[in-house]
Amino acid sequence: MGQLKLTGITKSYNKTQVIKPIDLTIDEGEFAVFVGPSGCGKSTMLRMIAGLEEITSGTVEIDGQVVNDLPPVKRGISMVFQSYALYPHMSVFENIAFPLRVARMEESEVKALVHKAADVLKLTERLEHRPGELSGGQRQRVAIGRAIVREPQIFLFDEPLSNLDAALRADMRVELSRLHSKLGNTMIYVTHDQIEAMTMADKIVVLRDGIIEQVGSPLELFHKPANKFVAGFIGNPNMNFMPCLCTKVEALSVTVSLHTGITAKIPVPGTDVAVGDTLTLGIRPSDMTVGAGEVSIPFTPEVVERLGNETVIYGATGGDTPLCVVADGNVRVQTGEVQTFGFSSVDAHLFRANGVAFARKVDLAALAELD
Ligand code: ADP
């Protein structure tokens, strides 16, 4: 139970269509994350699924039943918001119990369900406290507890961690993943933070301007981004992009000339491309090496961040193309001087002028086995 199917969903405010027709299926038990920059339509999508926002056209189905006309409480979903929306004068117990009180449930049942949720969320010791006596993370857990007691088919989370500091956010990510393995419910989570998407999702849905750019597992999106937008959005630090010119096309490779006059033969199928086309080469910072590589490029490091386990080097190549390299923690780097950095052509990504990626040879079945 808990399969969600969206068919041709759109949303318009006055004459502006903010969600273009979207088709999407989220399977039972999946942890799906909607991610994208602010204003791309993530919250609107979630609110339409919840029944808090009218759908302009299309259908929302939960377990095969069209729920377009069902009010939120009848959809078998629970939603957790960024603002915890707790009642300050009520105890943690009463805050969690609130939806059960509204449903006029028997006291013994209320107690059992609240204690079960508190146990899962490690809140048992706090049940008699007021929200004001809790940390931000604990308050968010109370809000999640209130969603859990309703035993929904589907949980909806709208940026639930954005009010927490970085360390707590990292802890809560792990707790939410644990909660998902324990409960096994379908979860749909909205965030603008690609790290939250990468760390928690079974399935990431990348949105931009009301359309889906790509749907896939975290590693699929990382290794096989469908286009330059997804390539730049997923991965931290961002992928490096360098303008280049196609100089040779073969069945299984495309050779490009970088602005620095260096050529690279990228192992991608030479389809829908011609000599003279302007392309973009993408290379992840972690795929670059300090010193020469199969492809070597001159790079002037400007800022070096020593993180202990790794060193992040920011600078420019070919004059003004920004470049970032993630190297070993103890690597020697001289700022302000041109040095040679390298990468392997198999690690490169190649994009057409319209942003669409050339297909890379990545063994997705092997990646899937890692989970
Ligand atoms: P996100 O959650 O990705 O930041 P939203 O779903 O909140 O984005 O908004 C998507 C788009 O819809 C934005 O351009 C926003 O300005 C617009 N929008 C959201 N709510 C309304 C509204 N009530 N009236 C008009 N436009 C709205």
Coordinates of C-alpha atoms and ligand atoms in Angstrom, one line a residue:
M1 CA 0.0 0.0 0.0
G2 CA 1.1 3.5 -0.7
Q3 CA 1.7 3.7 -4.4
L4 CA 1.4 7.2 -5.9
K5 CA 0.7 7.9 -9.5
L6 CA 0.5 11.3 -11.1
T7 CA -0.8 11.6 -14.6
G8 CA -0.7 14.8 -16.6
I9 CA -0.7 17.0 -13.4
T10 CA -0.6 20.7 -14.0
K11 CA -1.0 23.8 -11.9
S12 CA -1.7 27.3 -13.1
Y13 CA -2.1 30.5 -11.0
N14 CA -4.2 32.9 -13.1
K15 CA -2.6 32.4 -16.6
T16 CA 0.8 31.3 -15.4
Q17 CA 1.4 27.5 -15.6
V18 CA 3.9 26.8 -12.7
I19 CA 3.6 23.0 -13.1
K20 CA 3.8 21.7 -16.7
P21 CA 2.1 18.3 -17.4
I22 CA 3.9 15.9 -15.1
D23 CA 3.7 12.1 -15.1
L24 CA 5.3 10.3 -12.3
T25 CA 5.0 7.0 -10.3
I26 CA 6.3 6.5 -6.9
D27 CA 6.3 2.9 -5.8
E28 CA 5.1 1.5 -2.5
G29 CA 7.8 1.9 0.2
E30 CA 9.9 4.2 -1.9
F31 CA 11.7 7.2 -0.4
A32 CA 11.3 9.8 -3.2
V33 CA 12.9 13.2 -3.0
F34 CA 11.7 16.2 -5.1
V35 CA 14.7 18.5 -5.5
G36 CA 15.3 21.6 -7.4
P37 CA 16.1 25.3 -7.0
S38 CA 13.7 27.7 -5.2
G39 CA 10.6 28.3 -7.2
C40 CA 10.8 25.2 -9.4
G41 CA 7.4 23.9 -8.1
K42 CA 8.4 21.3 -5.4
S43 CA 6.1 22.5 -2.7
T44 CA 3.2 23.0 -5.1
M45 CA 3.6 19.4 -6.2
L46 CA 3.6 18.2 -2.7
R47 CA 0.6 20.3 -1.8
M48 CA -1.3 19.0 -4.7
I49 CA -0.6 15.4 -3.7
A50 CA -1.7 16.3 -0.1
G51 CA -4.9 17.9 -1.3
L52 CA -4.0 21.3 0.1
E53 CA -3.8 22.8 -3.4
E54 CA -6.3 22.4 -6.2
I55 CA -5.0 20.6 -9.3
T56 CA -5.6 22.5 -12.5
S57 CA -5.6 19.3 -14.6
G58 CA -4.5 15.7 -14.4
T59 CA -5.1 13.0 -11.8
V60 CA -3.5 11.9 -8.5
E61 CA -4.0 8.3 -7.7
I62 CA -3.1 6.6 -4.5
D63 CA -3.2 2.8 -4.6
G64 CA -5.1 2.9 -7.9
Q65 CA -7.8 5.3 -6.6
V66 CA -8.2 8.8 -8.0
V67 CA -8.1 11.1 -5.0
N68 CA -8.4 14.5 -6.8
D69 CA -11.7 15.2 -5.0
L70 CA -10.8 13.7 -1.6
P71 CA -10.0 16.1 1.2
P72 CA -6.5 15.7 2.8
V73 CA -7.6 13.7 5.8
K74 CA -9.2 11.0 3.5
R75 CA -6.1 10.5 1.4
G76 CA -4.1 8.3 3.8
I77 CA -1.3 10.8 4.0
S78 CA 0.5 12.7 6.7
M79 CA 2.5 15.9 6.1
V80 CA 5.5 17.3 8.1
F81 CA 6.3 20.9 7.5
Q82 CA 9.4 23.0 7.9
S83 CA 7.8 25.0 10.7
Y84 CA 7.1 22.3 13.3
A85 CA 3.6 23.8 14.0
L86 CA 3.6 22.5 17.5
Y87 CA 1.2 23.7 20.2
P88 CA 3.5 25.4 22.8
H89 CA 1.1 25.0 25.8
M90 CA 0.7 21.2 25.2
S91 CA 3.0 18.5 26.3
V92 CA 4.9 16.4 23.8
F93 CA 2.5 13.6 24.4
E94 CA -0.5 15.8 23.6
N95 CA 1.2 17.3 20.6
I96 CA 1.8 13.8 19.1
A97 CA -1.7 12.7 20.2
F98 CA -3.5 15.7 18.6
P99 CA -4.7 14.0 15.4
L100 CA -5.9 11.0 17.4
R101 CA -7.9 13.3 19.7
V102 CA -9.4 15.0 16.7
A103 CA -10.4 11.6 15.4
R104 CA -11.9 10.9 18.9
M105 CA -9.9 7.7 19.4
E106 CA -10.2 5.8 22.7
E107 CA -7.7 6.8 25.4
S108 CA -6.0 3.4 25.6
E109 CA -5.4 3.4 21.8
V110 CA -4.1 7.0 21.9
K111 CA -1.6 6.0 24.6
A112 CA -0.5 2.9 22.7
L113 CA 0.0 4.8 19.4
V114 CA 1.8 7.8 21.1
H115 CA 4.2 5.5 23.0
K116 CA 4.9 3.5 19.9
A117 CA 5.8 6.7 17.9
A118 CA 7.8 8.1 20.8
D119 CA 9.8 4.9 21.0
V120 CA 10.6 4.9 17.3
L121 CA 11.6 8.6 17.6
K122 CA 13.5 8.3 20.9
L123 CA 11.1 10.8 22.6
T124 CA 9.8 8.5 25.4
E125 CA 11.8 10.5 28.1
R126 CA 10.4 13.8 26.8
L127 CA 6.6 13.0 26.6
E128 CA 5.8 15.2 29.6
H129 CA 7.9 18.2 28.4
R130 CA 6.6 21.2 26.5
P131 CA 8.0 22.0 23.0
G132 CA 9.8 25.1 24.5
E133 CA 12.0 22.8 26.5
L134 CA 13.2 20.8 23.5
S135 CA 16.0 21.3 21.0
G136 CA 15.2 22.1 17.3
G137 CA 15.9 18.4 16.4
Q138 CA 13.6 17.1 19.1
R139 CA 10.8 19.5 18.1
Q140 CA 11.0 18.3 14.5
R141 CA 10.9 14.7 15.8
V142 CA 7.7 15.6 17.7
A143 CA 6.2 16.9 14.5
I144 CA 7.2 13.7 12.8
G145 CA 5.6 11.7 15.7
R146 CA 2.3 13.5 15.1
A147 CA 2.5 12.4 11.4
I148 CA 3.4 8.8 12.4
V149 CA 0.5 8.2 14.8
R150 CA -2.0 8.6 12.0
E151 CA -0.3 5.5 10.4
P152 CA -0.5 7.0 6.9
Q153 CA 0.2 5.1 3.7
I154 CA 2.3 8.0 2.5
F155 CA 4.4 10.6 4.4
L156 CA 5.0 14.0 2.8
F157 CA 7.9 16.1 4.1
D158 CA 8.2 19.8 3.1
E159 CA 11.8 20.9 3.7
P160 CA 11.5 19.6 7.3
L161 CA 15.2 20.1 8.2
S162 CA 15.8 23.6 6.9
N163 CA 15.4 25.3 10.3
L164 CA 18.1 23.1 11.9
D165 CA 21.8 23.9 12.0
A166 CA 24.2 21.9 9.8
A167 CA 25.2 19.3 12.4
L168 CA 21.6 18.6 13.4
R169 CA 20.5 18.3 9.8
A170 CA 23.1 15.7 9.2
D171 CA 21.9 13.7 12.3
M172 CA 18.3 14.0 11.3
R173 CA 19.1 12.8 7.8
V174 CA 20.4 9.6 9.3
E175 CA 17.4 9.4 11.6
L176 CA 14.9 9.8 8.8
S177 CA 16.6 7.1 6.7
R178 CA 16.4 4.8 9.8
L179 CA 12.8 5.7 10.3
H180 CA 12.1 4.8 6.7
S181 CA 13.7 1.4 7.0
K182 CA 11.8 0.8 10.2
L183 CA 8.4 1.9 9.0
G184 CA 8.7 0.9 5.3
N185 CA 6.1 3.5 4.3
T186 CA 6.2 5.5 1.1
M187 CA 7.9 8.8 1.8
I188 CA 8.0 11.9 -0.4
Y189 CA 10.4 14.6 0.7
V190 CA 10.9 18.1 -0.8
T191 CA 14.2 19.9 -0.5
H192 CA 16.4 22.4 -2.4
D193 CA 19.4 20.6 -0.8
Q194 CA 21.0 18.1 -3.2
I195 CA 22.9 16.5 -0.3
E196 CA 19.6 15.6 1.4
A197 CA 18.4 14.2 -1.9
M198 CA 21.6 12.2 -2.4
T199 CA 21.8 10.8 1.1
M200 CA 18.2 9.8 1.7
A201 CA 16.5 9.0 -1.6
D202 CA 15.8 5.8 -3.4
K203 CA 14.5 7.9 -6.2
I204 CA 15.3 11.5 -6.9
V205 CA 13.0 13.7 -9.0
V206 CA 14.9 16.8 -10.2
L207 CA 12.6 19.7 -11.0
R208 CA 13.2 22.9 -12.8
D209 CA 10.6 25.6 -13.8
G210 CA 7.7 23.2 -13.3
I211 CA 9.1 20.3 -15.3
I212 CA 10.9 17.1 -14.4
E213 CA 14.5 17.2 -15.7
Q214 CA 15.3 13.6 -14.6
V215 CA 14.2 10.8 -12.4
G216 CA 16.6 8.2 -11.1
S217 CA 18.6 6.8 -8.2
P218 CA 21.2 9.0 -6.6
L219 CA 24.1 7.2 -8.3
E220 CA 22.3 7.1 -11.6
L221 CA 21.9 10.9 -11.5
F222 CA 25.5 11.4 -10.4
H223 CA 27.1 9.2 -13.1
K224 CA 24.5 9.6 -15.9
P225 CA 23.0 13.0 -15.6
A226 CA 20.6 13.5 -18.5
N227 CA 21.6 17.1 -19.1
K228 CA 23.9 19.9 -18.0
F229 CA 21.4 21.2 -15.4
V230 CA 21.2 17.9 -13.5
A231 CA 25.0 17.5 -13.9
G232 CA 25.5 20.9 -12.3
F233 CA 22.9 20.4 -9.6
I234 CA 23.8 17.0 -8.3
G235 CA 27.3 16.6 -6.7
N236 CA 29.2 18.8 -4.3
P237 CA 31.3 20.7 -5.2
N238 CA 29.6 21.3 -8.6
M239 CA 30.8 19.7 -11.8
N240 CA 33.3 21.8 -13.7
F241 CA 32.2 22.9 -17.2
M242 CA 34.6 23.8 -20.0
P243 CA 33.6 25.0 -23.4
C244 CA 35.0 23.0 -26.3
L245 CA 34.8 22.4 -30.0
C246 CA 34.1 19.1 -31.7
T247 CA 37.1 18.2 -33.9
K248 CA 36.4 14.5 -34.8
V249 CA 33.4 12.2 -34.7
E250 CA 33.8 8.4 -34.6
A251 CA 31.2 5.7 -33.8
L252 CA 32.3 5.3 -30.2
S253 CA 34.1 8.6 -29.5
V254 CA 33.9 12.3 -29.9
T255 CA 37.2 14.3 -29.9
V256 CA 37.0 17.8 -28.6
S257 CA 39.4 20.7 -28.4
L258 CA 39.4 22.7 -25.2
H259 CA 39.9 26.4 -25.2
T260 CA 43.4 25.9 -24.0
G261 CA 44.2 24.1 -27.3
I262 CA 44.2 20.7 -25.6
T263 CA 42.4 17.8 -27.2
A264 CA 40.4 15.0 -25.4
K265 CA 38.9 11.9 -27.0
I266 CA 35.8 11.2 -25.0
P267 CA 34.4 7.6 -25.2
V268 CA 30.7 8.5 -26.0
P269 CA 28.7 7.5 -29.1
G270 CA 29.3 10.0 -31.9
T271 CA 25.6 10.4 -32.8
D272 CA 23.8 13.7 -33.4
V273 CA 27.1 15.7 -33.5
A274 CA 29.3 17.1 -36.2
V275 CA 32.8 18.5 -36.5
G276 CA 32.6 22.2 -35.6
D277 CA 29.8 21.9 -33.0
T278 CA 30.2 23.9 -29.8
L279 CA 30.0 21.5 -26.9
T280 CA 30.6 21.5 -23.1
L281 CA 33.0 19.1 -21.4
G282 CA 32.1 18.3 -17.8
I283 CA 34.4 16.9 -15.2
R284 CA 33.7 16.4 -11.5
P285 CA 36.2 18.0 -9.1
S286 CA 36.8 14.6 -7.5
D287 CA 37.7 13.1 -10.9
M288 CA 40.6 15.5 -11.4
T289 CA 44.1 14.9 -10.2
V290 CA 47.0 17.2 -9.2
G291 CA 49.7 16.6 -11.8
A292 CA 49.4 15.4 -15.4
G293 CA 46.8 12.9 -16.4
E294 CA 45.5 11.2 -19.6
V295 CA 44.2 14.7 -20.4
S296 CA 46.4 17.5 -18.8
I297 CA 45.2 21.0 -18.4
P298 CA 46.9 24.2 -17.0
F299 CA 45.2 25.4 -13.9
T300 CA 46.0 28.3 -11.5
P301 CA 44.9 27.5 -8.0
E302 CA 43.6 30.6 -6.2
V303 CA 41.9 29.4 -3.0
V304 CA 42.8 26.2 -1.2
E305 CA 40.4 24.8 1.5
R306 CA 42.1 22.2 3.8
L307 CA 39.4 20.0 5.2
G308 CA 41.7 17.4 6.7
N309 CA 40.4 14.4 4.8
E310 CA 40.5 16.3 1.5
T311 CA 41.7 19.5 -0.1
V312 CA 39.3 21.6 -2.2
I313 CA 41.2 23.8 -4.7
Y314 CA 39.4 26.6 -6.5
G315 CA 41.0 28.5 -9.4
A316 CA 40.7 29.1 -13.2
T317 CA 41.9 27.5 -16.4
G318 CA 42.4 29.0 -19.8
G319 CA 42.2 32.5 -18.4
D320 CA 38.8 32.7 -16.8
T321 CA 37.0 29.3 -16.8
P322 CA 36.4 28.5 -13.1
L323 CA 37.7 25.1 -12.0
C324 CA 37.5 23.2 -8.8
V325 CA 39.6 20.1 -7.8
V326 CA 39.1 17.9 -4.8
A327 CA 42.4 16.2 -3.9
D328 CA 43.9 14.4 -1.0
G329 CA 44.1 16.0 2.4
N330 CA 47.8 16.4 2.4
V331 CA 48.4 17.4 -1.2
R332 CA 50.9 20.2 -2.0
V333 CA 49.4 23.1 -3.9
Q334 CA 51.0 26.4 -4.8
T335 CA 48.5 29.2 -5.2
G336 CA 48.9 31.9 -7.9
E337 CA 51.0 29.8 -10.2
V338 CA 50.0 27.8 -13.3
Q339 CA 50.2 24.1 -12.6
T340 CA 49.2 21.0 -14.5
F341 CA 46.1 19.1 -13.4
G342 CA 44.7 16.0 -15.2
F343 CA 41.7 13.8 -15.7
S344 CA 40.8 10.5 -17.5
S345 CA 38.6 10.8 -20.6
V346 CA 36.3 8.0 -19.2
D347 CA 35.4 10.3 -16.3
A348 CA 34.4 13.2 -18.6
H349 CA 30.8 14.1 -19.4
L350 CA 30.0 15.8 -22.7
F351 CA 27.0 18.0 -23.4
R352 CA 25.5 19.3 -26.6
A353 CA 24.8 23.1 -27.1
N354 CA 21.2 22.5 -25.9
G355 CA 22.5 20.9 -22.7
V356 CA 21.5 17.3 -23.5
A357 CA 24.2 14.8 -22.3
F358 CA 25.9 12.3 -24.6
A359 CA 25.2 8.8 -23.2
R360 CA 28.1 7.6 -21.0
K361 CA 29.1 4.0 -20.6
V362 CA 28.2 3.4 -17.0
D363 CA 27.2 0.0 -15.6
L364 CA 23.9 1.0 -13.9
A365 CA 23.2 -2.6 -12.9
A366 CA 26.5 -2.7 -10.9
L367 CA 25.6 0.6 -9.3
A368 CA 22.1 -0.7 -8.3
E369 CA 23.8 -3.7 -6.6
L370 CA 25.6 -1.4 -4.2
D371 CA 22.3 -0.6 -2.4
Ligands
ADP1 P1 9.4 25.7 -4.6 O1 8.7 24.9 -3.5 O2 10.2 24.8 -5.6 O3 10.3 26.7 -4.1 P2 6.8 26.6 -5.2 O4 6.1 25.3 -5.5 O5 6.6 27.2 -3.9 O6 8.3 26.4 -5.5 O7 6.4 27.7 -6.3 C1 6.4 27.4 -7.7 C2 6.0 28.6 -8.5 O8 4.7 28.9 -8.2 C3 6.8 29.8 -8.1 O9 7.1 30.5 -9.3 C4 5.9 30.6 -7.2 O10 6.1 32.0 -7.3 C5 4.5 30.2 -7.8 N1 3.5 30.3 -6.8 C6 3.4 29.5 -5.7 N2 2.2 29.7 -5.0 C7 1.6 30.7 -5.7 C8 0.4 31.4 -5.5 N3 -0.4 31.2 -4.4 N4 0.0 32.4 -6.4 C9 0.8 32.6 -7.4 N5 2.0 32.0 -7.7 C10 2.4 31.1 -6.8

